[in-house]
Amino acid sequence: MLVSSHMPGQACVGCLHPAAATPTGPIPTAAFVSLLSGLMLVAHWIRSLGLEGGALTDQQTFMNALRPEGWAGGAMPVATNPACPVHCTVSRRRKAT
């Protein structure tokens, strides 16, 4: 599961997910995954209220719900995507060379 947050001045959700995947069949869903995703989202929100502020450097957090003790997951920033379908401000910024 993946939870992400996007504040002005950071890469947007379009940078993170530039194209929708085409389903190849039924998409299985489990209630505990939705619960854990909600808890992770609340954790992001609570962190944004603290000293870090709303623009968290680790914008995305991912976790393997079936094996949380193993590879478990991690957190990292969202990379700016020049092919962002939303054309957010951050994706349109030119990098100085």
Coordinates of C-alpha atoms in Angstrom, one line a residue:
M1 CA 0.0 0.0 0.0
L2 CA 1.1 3.5 -0.7
V3 CA 0.2 6.8 1.0
S4 CA 1.5 10.2 -0.3
S5 CA 1.1 13.8 0.5
H6 CA 1.5 16.8 -1.8
M7 CA 1.9 20.4 -0.8
P8 CA 2.4 23.5 -3.0
G9 CA 6.0 23.6 -4.1
Q10 CA 6.4 19.8 -4.1
A11 CA 5.9 17.2 -6.8
C12 CA 2.2 16.5 -7.3
V13 CA 0.2 13.3 -7.5
G14 CA 0.5 13.4 -11.3
C15 CA 4.3 13.3 -10.9
L16 CA 4.0 10.2 -8.8
H17 CA 1.4 8.4 -11.0
P18 CA 1.8 9.8 -14.5
A19 CA -0.3 7.1 -16.2
A20 CA -3.1 4.9 -14.9
A21 CA -2.4 1.2 -15.1
T22 CA -4.8 -0.8 -17.2
P23 CA -6.4 -3.5 -15.1
T24 CA -5.9 -7.0 -16.5
G25 CA -8.7 -8.6 -14.4
P26 CA -10.5 -8.2 -11.0
I27 CA -8.6 -6.1 -8.5
P28 CA -8.6 -7.9 -5.1
T29 CA -9.2 -5.7 -2.0
A30 CA -8.9 -6.5 1.6
A31 CA -10.4 -4.5 4.4
F32 CA -7.3 -4.5 6.6
V33 CA -5.3 -2.9 3.8
S34 CA -7.8 0.0 3.7
L35 CA -7.5 0.3 7.5
L36 CA -3.7 0.4 7.4
S37 CA -3.7 2.9 4.6
G38 CA -6.1 5.1 6.5
L39 CA -3.8 4.9 9.6
M40 CA -0.8 5.7 7.5
L41 CA -2.6 8.7 6.0
V42 CA -3.5 9.9 9.5
A43 CA 0.1 9.5 10.6
H44 CA 1.2 11.8 7.6
W45 CA -1.5 14.3 8.6
I46 CA -0.4 14.4 12.3
R47 CA 3.3 14.8 11.2
S48 CA 2.3 17.7 9.0
L49 CA 0.8 19.5 12.1
G50 CA 4.2 19.2 13.9
L51 CA 7.5 20.9 13.5
E52 CA 8.1 19.5 10.0
G53 CA 5.1 21.4 8.7
G54 CA 2.9 20.4 5.8
A55 CA 5.7 19.9 3.2
L56 CA 7.1 16.5 4.4
T57 CA 10.4 15.6 2.8
D58 CA 9.3 11.9 2.6
Q59 CA 6.1 12.5 0.7
Q60 CA 5.4 8.9 0.0
T61 CA 5.3 6.0 2.5
F62 CA 4.8 2.4 1.3
M63 CA 4.4 -0.8 3.3
N64 CA 3.8 -4.5 2.6
A65 CA 0.6 -5.2 4.6
L66 CA 1.1 -8.9 4.5
R67 CA 4.7 -8.8 5.8
P68 CA 5.1 -5.6 7.8
E69 CA 8.1 -7.0 9.7
G70 CA 10.1 -7.9 6.6
W71 CA 10.9 -5.6 3.7
A72 CA 8.0 -3.6 5.3
G73 CA 8.4 -0.4 3.4
G74 CA 10.0 2.9 3.4
A75 CA 9.5 6.5 2.8
M76 CA 11.0 8.9 0.2
P77 CA 10.3 12.1 -1.6
V78 CA 8.3 12.2 -4.8
A79 CA 10.5 12.9 -7.8
T80 CA 9.6 15.8 -10.1
N81 CA 8.3 14.3 -13.4
P82 CA 8.8 16.5 -16.6
A83 CA 6.0 14.4 -18.2
C84 CA 3.6 15.2 -15.4
P85 CA 0.0 15.0 -16.9
V86 CA -1.2 17.7 -14.4
H87 CA 1.6 20.1 -15.5
C88 CA 2.2 21.2 -12.0
T89 CA 4.4 24.2 -11.3
V90 CA 7.2 22.0 -10.0
S91 CA 7.3 19.8 -13.1
R92 CA 7.6 22.8 -15.3
R93 CA 10.5 24.3 -13.5
R94 CA 13.7 24.3 -15.5
K95 CA 16.8 23.0 -13.9
A96 CA 19.9 25.2 -14.0
T97 CA 22.9 23.5 -15.6

